[in-house]
Tab-separated table of C-alpha atoms and ligand atoms in Angstrom:
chain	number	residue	atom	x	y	z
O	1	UNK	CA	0.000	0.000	0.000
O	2	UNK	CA	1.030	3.198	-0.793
O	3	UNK	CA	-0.200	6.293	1.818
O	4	UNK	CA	-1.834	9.024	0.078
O	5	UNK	CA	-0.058	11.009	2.674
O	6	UNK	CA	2.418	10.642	5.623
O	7	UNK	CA	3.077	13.559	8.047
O	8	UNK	CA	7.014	14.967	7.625
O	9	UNK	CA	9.336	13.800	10.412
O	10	UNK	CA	12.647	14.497	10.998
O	11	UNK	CA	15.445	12.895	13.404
O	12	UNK	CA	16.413	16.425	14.539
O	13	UNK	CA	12.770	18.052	15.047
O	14	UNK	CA	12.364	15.153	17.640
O	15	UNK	CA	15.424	15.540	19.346
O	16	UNK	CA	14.394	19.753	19.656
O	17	UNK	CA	10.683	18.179	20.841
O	18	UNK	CA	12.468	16.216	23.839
O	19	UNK	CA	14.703	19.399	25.201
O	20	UNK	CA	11.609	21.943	24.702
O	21	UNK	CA	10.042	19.050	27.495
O	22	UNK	CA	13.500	19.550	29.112
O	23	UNK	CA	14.232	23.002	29.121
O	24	UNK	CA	10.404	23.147	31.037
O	25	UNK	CA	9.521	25.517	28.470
O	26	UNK	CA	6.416	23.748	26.703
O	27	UNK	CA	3.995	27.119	26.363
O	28	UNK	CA	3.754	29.417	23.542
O	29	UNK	CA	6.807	31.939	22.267
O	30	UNK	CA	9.702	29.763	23.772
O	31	UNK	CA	12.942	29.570	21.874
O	32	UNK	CA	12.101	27.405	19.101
O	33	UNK	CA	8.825	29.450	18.501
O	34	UNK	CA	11.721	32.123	18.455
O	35	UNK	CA	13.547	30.112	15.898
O	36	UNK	CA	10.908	29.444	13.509
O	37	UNK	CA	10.164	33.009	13.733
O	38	UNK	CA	13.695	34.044	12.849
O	39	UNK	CA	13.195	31.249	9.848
O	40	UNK	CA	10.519	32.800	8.543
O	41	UNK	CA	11.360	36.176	8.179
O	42	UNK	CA	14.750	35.093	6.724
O	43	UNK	CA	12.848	32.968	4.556
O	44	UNK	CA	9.964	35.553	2.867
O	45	UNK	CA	11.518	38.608	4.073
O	46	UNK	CA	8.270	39.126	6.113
O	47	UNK	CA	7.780	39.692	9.634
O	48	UNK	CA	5.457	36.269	10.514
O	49	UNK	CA	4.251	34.924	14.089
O	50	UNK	CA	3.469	31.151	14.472
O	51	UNK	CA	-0.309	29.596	14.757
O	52	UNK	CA	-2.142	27.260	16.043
O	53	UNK	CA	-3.283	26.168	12.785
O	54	UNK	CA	-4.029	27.600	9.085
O	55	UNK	CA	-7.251	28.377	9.864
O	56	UNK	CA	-6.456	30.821	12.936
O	57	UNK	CA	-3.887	32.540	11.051
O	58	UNK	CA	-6.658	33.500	8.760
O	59	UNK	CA	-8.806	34.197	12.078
O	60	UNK	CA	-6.276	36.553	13.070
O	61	UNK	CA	-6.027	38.033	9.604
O	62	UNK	CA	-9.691	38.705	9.672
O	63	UNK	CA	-9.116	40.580	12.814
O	64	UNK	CA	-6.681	42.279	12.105
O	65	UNK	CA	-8.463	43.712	8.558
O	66	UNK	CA	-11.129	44.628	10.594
O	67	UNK	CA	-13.839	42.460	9.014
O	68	UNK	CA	-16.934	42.454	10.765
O	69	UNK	CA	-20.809	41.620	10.344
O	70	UNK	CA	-22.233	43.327	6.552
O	71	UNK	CA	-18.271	43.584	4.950
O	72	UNK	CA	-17.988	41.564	1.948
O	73	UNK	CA	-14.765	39.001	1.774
O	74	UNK	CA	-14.426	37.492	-2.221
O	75	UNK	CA	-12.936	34.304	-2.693
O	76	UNK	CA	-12.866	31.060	-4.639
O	77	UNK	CA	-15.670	28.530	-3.445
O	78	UNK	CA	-12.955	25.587	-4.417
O	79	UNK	CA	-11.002	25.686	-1.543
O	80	UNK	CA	-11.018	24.474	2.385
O	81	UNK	CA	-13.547	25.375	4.366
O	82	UNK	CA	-11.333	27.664	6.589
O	83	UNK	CA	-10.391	30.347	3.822
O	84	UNK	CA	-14.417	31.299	4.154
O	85	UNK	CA	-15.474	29.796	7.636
O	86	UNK	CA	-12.292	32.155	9.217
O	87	UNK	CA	-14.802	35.600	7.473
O	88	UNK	CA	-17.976	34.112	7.971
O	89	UNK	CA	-17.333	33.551	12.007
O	90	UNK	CA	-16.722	37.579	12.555
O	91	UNK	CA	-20.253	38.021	10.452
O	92	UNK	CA	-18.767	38.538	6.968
O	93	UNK	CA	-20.811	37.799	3.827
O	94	UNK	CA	-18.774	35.326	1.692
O	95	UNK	CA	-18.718	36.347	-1.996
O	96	UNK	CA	-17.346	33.454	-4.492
O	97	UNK	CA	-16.088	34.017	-7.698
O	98	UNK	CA	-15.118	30.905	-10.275
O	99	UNK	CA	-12.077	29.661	-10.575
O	100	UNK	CA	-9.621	29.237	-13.659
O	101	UNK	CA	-9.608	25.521	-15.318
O	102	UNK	CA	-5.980	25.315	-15.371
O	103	UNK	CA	-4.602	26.181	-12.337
O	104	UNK	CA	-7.885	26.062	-10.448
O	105	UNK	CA	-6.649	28.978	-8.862
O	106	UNK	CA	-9.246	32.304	-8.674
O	107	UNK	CA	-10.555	33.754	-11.648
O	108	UNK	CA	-8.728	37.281	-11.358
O	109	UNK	CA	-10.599	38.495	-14.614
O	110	UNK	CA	-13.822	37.839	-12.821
O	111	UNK	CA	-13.267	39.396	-9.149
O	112	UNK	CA	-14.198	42.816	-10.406
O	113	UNK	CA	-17.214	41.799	-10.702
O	114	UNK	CA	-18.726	40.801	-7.959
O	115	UNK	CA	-17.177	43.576	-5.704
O	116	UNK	CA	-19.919	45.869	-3.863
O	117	UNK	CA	-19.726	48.944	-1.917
O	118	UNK	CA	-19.533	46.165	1.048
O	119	UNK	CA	-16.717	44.666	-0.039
O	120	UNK	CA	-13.866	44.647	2.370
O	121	UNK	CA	-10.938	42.045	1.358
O	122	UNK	CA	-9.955	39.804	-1.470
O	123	UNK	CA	-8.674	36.089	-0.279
O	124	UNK	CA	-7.110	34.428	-2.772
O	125	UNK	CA	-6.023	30.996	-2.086
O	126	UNK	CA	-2.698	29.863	-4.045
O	127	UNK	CA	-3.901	26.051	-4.922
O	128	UNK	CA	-1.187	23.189	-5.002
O	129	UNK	CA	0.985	26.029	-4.242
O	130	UNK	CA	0.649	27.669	-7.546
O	131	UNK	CA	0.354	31.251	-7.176
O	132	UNK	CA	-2.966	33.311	-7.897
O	133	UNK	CA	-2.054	36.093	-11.140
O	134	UNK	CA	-1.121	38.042	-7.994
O	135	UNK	CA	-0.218	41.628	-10.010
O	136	UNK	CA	-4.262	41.445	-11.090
O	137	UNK	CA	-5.194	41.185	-7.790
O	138	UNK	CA	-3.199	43.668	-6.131
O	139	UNK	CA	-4.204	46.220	-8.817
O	140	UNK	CA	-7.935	45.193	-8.045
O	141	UNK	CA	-7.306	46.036	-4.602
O	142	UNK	CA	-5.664	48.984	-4.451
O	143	UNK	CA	-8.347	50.375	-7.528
O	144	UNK	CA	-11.060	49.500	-4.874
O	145	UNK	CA	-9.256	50.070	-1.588
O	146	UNK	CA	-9.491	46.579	-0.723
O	147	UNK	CA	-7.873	44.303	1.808
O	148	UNK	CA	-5.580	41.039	0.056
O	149	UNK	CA	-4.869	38.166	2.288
O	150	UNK	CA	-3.223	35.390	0.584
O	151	UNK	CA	-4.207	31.565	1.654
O	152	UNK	CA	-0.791	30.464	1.657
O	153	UNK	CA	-1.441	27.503	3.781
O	154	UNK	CA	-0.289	25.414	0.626
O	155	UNK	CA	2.360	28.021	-0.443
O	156	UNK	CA	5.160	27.690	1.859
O	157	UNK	CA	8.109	27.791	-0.240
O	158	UNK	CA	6.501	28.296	-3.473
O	159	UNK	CA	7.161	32.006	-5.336
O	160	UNK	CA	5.450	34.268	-7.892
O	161	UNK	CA	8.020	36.772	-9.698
O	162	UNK	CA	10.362	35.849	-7.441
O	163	UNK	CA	8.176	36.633	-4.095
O	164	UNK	CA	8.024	34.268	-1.971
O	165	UNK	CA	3.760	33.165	-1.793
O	166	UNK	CA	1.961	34.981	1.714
O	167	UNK	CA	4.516	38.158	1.420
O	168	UNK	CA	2.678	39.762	-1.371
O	169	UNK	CA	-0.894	40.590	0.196
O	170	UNK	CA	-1.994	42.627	3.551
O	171	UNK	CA	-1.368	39.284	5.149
O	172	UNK	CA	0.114	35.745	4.290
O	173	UNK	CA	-1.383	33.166	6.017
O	174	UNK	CA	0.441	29.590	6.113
O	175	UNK	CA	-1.186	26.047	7.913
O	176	UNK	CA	1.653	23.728	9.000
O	177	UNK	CA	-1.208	21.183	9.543
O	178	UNK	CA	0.488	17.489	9.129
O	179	UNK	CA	-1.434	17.147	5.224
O	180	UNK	CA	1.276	20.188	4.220
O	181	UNK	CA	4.718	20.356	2.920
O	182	UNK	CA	5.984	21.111	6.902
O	183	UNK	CA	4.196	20.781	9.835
O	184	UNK	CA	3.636	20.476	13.506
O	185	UNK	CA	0.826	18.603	13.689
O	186	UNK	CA	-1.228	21.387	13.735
O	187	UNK	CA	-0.065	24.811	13.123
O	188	UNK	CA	0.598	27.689	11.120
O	189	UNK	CA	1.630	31.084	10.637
O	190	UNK	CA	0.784	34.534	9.737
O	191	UNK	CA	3.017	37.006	7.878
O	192	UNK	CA	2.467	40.427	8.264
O	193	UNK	CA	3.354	42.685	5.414
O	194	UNK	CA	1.571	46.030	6.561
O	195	UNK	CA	4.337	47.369	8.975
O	196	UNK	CA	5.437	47.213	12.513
O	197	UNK	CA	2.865	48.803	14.106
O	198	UNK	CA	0.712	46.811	12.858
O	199	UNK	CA	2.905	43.885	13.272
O	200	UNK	CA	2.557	45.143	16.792
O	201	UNK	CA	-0.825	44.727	17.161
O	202	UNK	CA	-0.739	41.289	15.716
O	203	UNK	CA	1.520	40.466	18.380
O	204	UNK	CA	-1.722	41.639	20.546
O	205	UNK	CA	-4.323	39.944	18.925
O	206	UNK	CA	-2.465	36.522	18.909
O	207	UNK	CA	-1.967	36.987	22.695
O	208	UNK	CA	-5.264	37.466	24.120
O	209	UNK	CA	-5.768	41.070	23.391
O	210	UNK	CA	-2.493	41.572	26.137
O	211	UNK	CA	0.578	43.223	25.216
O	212	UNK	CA	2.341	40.457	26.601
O	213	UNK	CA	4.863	40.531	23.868
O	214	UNK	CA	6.228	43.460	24.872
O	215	UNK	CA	6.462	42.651	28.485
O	216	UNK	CA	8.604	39.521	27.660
O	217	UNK	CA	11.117	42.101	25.545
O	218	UNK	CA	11.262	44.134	28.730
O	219	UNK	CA	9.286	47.161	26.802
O	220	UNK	CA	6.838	48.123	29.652
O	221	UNK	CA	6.820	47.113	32.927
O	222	UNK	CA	3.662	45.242	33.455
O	223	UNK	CA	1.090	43.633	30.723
O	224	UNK	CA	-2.352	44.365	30.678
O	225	UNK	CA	-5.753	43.905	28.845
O	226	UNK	CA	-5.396	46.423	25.172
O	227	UNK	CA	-7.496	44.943	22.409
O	228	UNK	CA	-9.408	42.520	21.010
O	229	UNK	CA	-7.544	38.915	21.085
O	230	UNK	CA	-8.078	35.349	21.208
O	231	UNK	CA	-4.928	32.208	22.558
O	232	UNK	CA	-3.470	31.879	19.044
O	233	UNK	CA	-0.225	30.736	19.756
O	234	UNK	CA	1.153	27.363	19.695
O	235	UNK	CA	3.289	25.358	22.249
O	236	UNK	CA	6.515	25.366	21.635
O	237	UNK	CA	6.638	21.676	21.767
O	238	UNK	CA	4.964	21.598	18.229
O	239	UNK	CA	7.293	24.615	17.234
O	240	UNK	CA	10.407	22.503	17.871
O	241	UNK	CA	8.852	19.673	15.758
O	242	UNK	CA	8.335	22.255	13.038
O	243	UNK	CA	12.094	23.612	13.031
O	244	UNK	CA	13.225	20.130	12.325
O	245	UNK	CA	11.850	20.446	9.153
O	246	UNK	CA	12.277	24.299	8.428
O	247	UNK	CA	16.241	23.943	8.990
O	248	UNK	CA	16.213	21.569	5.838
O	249	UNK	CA	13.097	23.179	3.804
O	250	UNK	CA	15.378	23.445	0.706
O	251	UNK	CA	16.112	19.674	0.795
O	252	UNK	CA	12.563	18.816	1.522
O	253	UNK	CA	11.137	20.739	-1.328
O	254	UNK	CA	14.062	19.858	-3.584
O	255	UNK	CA	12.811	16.261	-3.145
O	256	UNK	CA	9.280	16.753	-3.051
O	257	UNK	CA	9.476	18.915	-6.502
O	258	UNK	CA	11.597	15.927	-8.024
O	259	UNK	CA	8.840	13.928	-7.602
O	260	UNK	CA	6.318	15.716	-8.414
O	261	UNK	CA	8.519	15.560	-12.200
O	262	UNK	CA	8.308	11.774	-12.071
O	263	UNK	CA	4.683	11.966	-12.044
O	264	UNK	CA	4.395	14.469	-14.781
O	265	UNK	CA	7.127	12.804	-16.622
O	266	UNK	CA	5.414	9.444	-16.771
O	267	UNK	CA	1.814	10.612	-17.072
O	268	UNK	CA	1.943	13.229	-19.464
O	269	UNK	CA	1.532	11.028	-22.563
O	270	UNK	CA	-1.500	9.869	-21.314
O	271	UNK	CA	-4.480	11.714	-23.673
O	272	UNK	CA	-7.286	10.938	-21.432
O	273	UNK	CA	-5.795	12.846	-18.655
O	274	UNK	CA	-5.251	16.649	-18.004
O	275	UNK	CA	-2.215	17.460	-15.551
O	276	UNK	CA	-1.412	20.566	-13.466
O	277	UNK	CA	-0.036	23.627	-15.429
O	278	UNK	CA	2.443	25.820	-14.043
O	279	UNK	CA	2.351	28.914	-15.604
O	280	UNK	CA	5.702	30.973	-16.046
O	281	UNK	CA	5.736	33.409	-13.506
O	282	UNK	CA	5.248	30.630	-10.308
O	283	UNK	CA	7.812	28.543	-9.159
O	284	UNK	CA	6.235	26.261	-6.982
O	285	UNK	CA	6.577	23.937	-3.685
O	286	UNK	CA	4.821	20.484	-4.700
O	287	UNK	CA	2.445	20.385	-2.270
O	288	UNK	CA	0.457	17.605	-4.370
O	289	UNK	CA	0.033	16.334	-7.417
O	290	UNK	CA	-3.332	15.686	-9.093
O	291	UNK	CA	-4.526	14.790	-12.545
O	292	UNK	CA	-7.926	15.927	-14.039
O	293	UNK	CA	-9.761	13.014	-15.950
O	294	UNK	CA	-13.224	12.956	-18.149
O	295	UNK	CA	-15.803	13.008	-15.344
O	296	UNK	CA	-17.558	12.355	-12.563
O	297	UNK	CA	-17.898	8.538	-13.284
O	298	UNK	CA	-14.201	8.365	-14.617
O	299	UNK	CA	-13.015	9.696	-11.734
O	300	UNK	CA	-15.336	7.372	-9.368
O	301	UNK	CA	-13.530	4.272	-11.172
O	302	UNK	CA	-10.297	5.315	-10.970
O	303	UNK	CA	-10.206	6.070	-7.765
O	304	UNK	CA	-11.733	3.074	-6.621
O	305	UNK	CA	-9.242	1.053	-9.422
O	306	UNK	CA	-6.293	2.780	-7.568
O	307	UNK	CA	-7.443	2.118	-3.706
O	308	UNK	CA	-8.032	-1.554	-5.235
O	309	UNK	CA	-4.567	-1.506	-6.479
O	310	UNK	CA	-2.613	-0.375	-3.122
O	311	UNK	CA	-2.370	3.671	-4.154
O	312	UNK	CA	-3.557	5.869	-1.549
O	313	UNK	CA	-5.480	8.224	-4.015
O	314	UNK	CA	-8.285	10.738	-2.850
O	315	UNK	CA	-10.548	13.677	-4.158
O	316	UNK	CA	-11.472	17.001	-2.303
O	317	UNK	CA	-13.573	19.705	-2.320
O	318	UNK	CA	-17.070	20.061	-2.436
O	319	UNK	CA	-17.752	23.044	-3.855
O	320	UNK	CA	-18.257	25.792	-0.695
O	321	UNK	CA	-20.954	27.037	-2.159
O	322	UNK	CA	-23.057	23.974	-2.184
O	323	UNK	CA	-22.449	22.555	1.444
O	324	UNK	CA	-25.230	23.607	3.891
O	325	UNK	CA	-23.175	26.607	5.445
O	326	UNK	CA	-21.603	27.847	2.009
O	327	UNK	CA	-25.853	27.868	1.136
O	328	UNK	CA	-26.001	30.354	4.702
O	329	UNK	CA	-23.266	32.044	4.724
O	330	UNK	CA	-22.261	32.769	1.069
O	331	UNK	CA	-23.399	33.865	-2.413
O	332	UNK	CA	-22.031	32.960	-5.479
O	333	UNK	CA	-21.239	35.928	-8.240
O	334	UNK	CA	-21.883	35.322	-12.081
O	335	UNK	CA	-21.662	32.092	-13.813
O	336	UNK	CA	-20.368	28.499	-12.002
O	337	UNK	CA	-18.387	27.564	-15.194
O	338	UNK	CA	-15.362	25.817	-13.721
O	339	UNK	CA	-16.216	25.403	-10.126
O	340	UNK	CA	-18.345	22.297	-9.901
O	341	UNK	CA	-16.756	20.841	-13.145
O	342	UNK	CA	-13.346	21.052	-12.786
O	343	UNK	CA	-13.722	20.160	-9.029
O	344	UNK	CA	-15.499	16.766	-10.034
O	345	UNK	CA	-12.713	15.423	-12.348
O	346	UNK	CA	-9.856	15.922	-9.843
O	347	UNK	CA	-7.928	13.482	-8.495
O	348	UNK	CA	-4.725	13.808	-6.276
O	349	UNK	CA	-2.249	11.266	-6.083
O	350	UNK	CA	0.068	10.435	-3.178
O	351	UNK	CA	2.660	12.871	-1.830
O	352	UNK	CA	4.660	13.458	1.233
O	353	UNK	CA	8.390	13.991	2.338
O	354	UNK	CA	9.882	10.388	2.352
O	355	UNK	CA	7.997	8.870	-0.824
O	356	UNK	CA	10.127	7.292	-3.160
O	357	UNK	CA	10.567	7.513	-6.810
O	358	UNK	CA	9.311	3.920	-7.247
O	359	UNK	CA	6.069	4.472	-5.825
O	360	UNK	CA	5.780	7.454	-7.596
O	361	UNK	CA	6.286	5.420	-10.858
O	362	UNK	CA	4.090	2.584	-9.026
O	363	UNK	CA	0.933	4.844	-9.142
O	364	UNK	CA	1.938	6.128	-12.606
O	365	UNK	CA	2.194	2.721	-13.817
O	366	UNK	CA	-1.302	2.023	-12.771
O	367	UNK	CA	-2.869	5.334	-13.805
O	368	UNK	CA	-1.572	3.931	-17.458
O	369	UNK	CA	-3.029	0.879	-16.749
O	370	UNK	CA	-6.141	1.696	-16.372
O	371	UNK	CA	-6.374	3.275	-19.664
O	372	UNK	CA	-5.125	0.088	-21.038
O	373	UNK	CA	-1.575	1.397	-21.565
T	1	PLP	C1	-4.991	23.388	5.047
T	1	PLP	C2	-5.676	24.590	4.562
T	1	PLP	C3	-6.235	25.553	5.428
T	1	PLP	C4	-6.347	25.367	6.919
T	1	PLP	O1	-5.203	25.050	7.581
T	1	PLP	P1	-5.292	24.329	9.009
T	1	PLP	O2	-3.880	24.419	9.490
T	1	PLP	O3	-5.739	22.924	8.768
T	1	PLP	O4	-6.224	25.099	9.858
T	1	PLP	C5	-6.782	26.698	4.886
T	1	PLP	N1	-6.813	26.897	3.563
T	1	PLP	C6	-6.308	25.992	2.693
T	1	PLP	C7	-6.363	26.284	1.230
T	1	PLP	C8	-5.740	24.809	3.167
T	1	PLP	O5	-5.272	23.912	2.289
């Protein structure tokens, strides 16, 4: 059997697990949150403060922007439940747009569109770690005076024009849930690309509305009770697992991108299959690899075919837009061209840190055979 997908682990992020138990420092903002801190902005060039998953880095985002009951957030309705559930929770309207066959990213030609006087922020979520046409959107939102937060959680690593994915928006937000490229079990960050003050007030927010932050650094003499908050920061336990992995990202997305080419290398001659498109301006991070086949029913066989056959192969997303909250919560803006389609003929094939090249080739060889090749 091969997994679909098998969390990353690494010899050293265990050995930084058992002295964070040692060192008696197992609450939030100890030194490996530190460290992973210090990774990231060395990494995107962005100020960013750990998580406690994806979804509250978007929480805090949403917070942070201000959104509240009446605004208007836009985003894809092909995504995870968290890139709308994260507006709808502070009263937000959700307002989907369709997506783009071939990256399944956002349509950015049609998010003009359905903005309102209402309309607040843009979230565009960078699928498979392929960057959103991120120069649209930005123009879009400054045009309208909008908000951008990018749903990195799949984009750690990956770049568009050279920028690293999350440091482009208002905010970046990054889930370093076990399913993703690195991961802590559950986490995530958020990266902060409005300034220090309100970097500062992040720093607020994430600690219960206390400017705790600045007590630790020694900046006032007492902390106290200053804004809105919520407990958004991690253990450091799960932050030391985490900078296992960060301290060899490169390698791990060097390896994860080489196999990634094995798949498209060995399925690409395959007519009755569409594969993931890349287009110029994204370098991305191989956070999964799916293929797009015929239908509905083609995709129902082959998936059951594969599971039959040992290869951990799945589908996701339900449309938001047609589960009983997305119905609630959410309205969807012009045509559903792509949404429901595209999202019916998807199928993602296994992919994690540690998979090697001849399971890749494995799954590939029985892709081909089902289509009697
Ligand atoms: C994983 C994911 C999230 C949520 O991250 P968690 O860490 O699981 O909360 C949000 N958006 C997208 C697109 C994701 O893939």
């Amino acid at each position: 059997m091969i997994d679909f997908n098998v969390p990353p682990y690494t010899e050293r992020g265990e050995e930084y697990v058992r002295e964070a138990i040692a060192n008696h420092k197992i609450c939030g903002d100890g030194p490996f949150t530190k460290k992973c801190h210090d990774w990231l902005e060395k990494k995107t060039g962005s100020k960013g403060l750990l998580t406690t998953s994806g979804t509250s880095a978007l929480e805090m985002a949403a917070l942070l922007a201000g959104i509240g009951p009446g605004d208007e957030v836009i985003c894809p309705s092909y995504t995870f439940t968290s890139t709308a559930a994260a507006f709808a929770i502070r009263g937000a309207k959700i307002v989907f747009v369709d997506i783009r066959p071939d990256t399944m990213n956002i349509d950015e030609n049609l998010i003009e569109d359905a903005i309102t006087e209402k309309t607040k922020a843009i979230v565009p979520v960078h699928y498979a770690g392929v960057a959103c046409e991120m120069d649209k959107i930005m123009e879009i939102a400054r045009k309208h005076n909008l908000i951008v937060i990018e749903d990195a959680a799949q984009g750690v690593m990956s770049k568009y024009k050279g920028k690293m994915l999350g440091t482009i928006g208002d905010y970046g937000c990054y889930s370093f849930h076990e399913t993703k490229n690195y991961s802590m079990g559950e986490g995530g960050a958020i990266l902060i690309n409005t300034g220090d003050k309100d970097f500062e007030r992040a720093e607020i927010v994430r600690e219960k509305g206390t400017n705790r932050s600045k007590f630790f650094r020694g900046q006032v003499d007492k902390y106290t009770w200053v804004d809105v908050g919520s407990s958004y920061l991690p253990s450091d336990i799960n932050a030391a697992y985490l900078l296992g992995q960060l301290e060899i990202a490169d390698e791990i997305n060097e390896e994860r991108l080489k196999n990634w080419q094995t798949y498209y290398d060995n399925l690409k001659d395959i007519s009755e299959i569409e594969l993931p498109t890349i287009p110029e301006e994204c370098e991305h991070n191989a956070h999964m690899f799916y293929i797009k086949v015929k239908d509905l029913e083609t995709r129902t066989k082959l998936l059951a075919f594969l599971r039959e056959s040992g290869i951990g192969a799945v589908f996701h997303y339900i449309p938001l837009h047609s589960s009983p909250a997305g119905k609630k919560f959410c309205r969807f803006n012009g045509e559903d061209k792509y949404t429901t389609k595209e999202s019916e003929r998807l199928i993602r094939l296994p992919m994690y840190k540690g998979l090697k090249e001849e399971e890749v080739l494995e799954a590939c060889k029985k892709v081909a055979e089902f289509y009697g090749k």
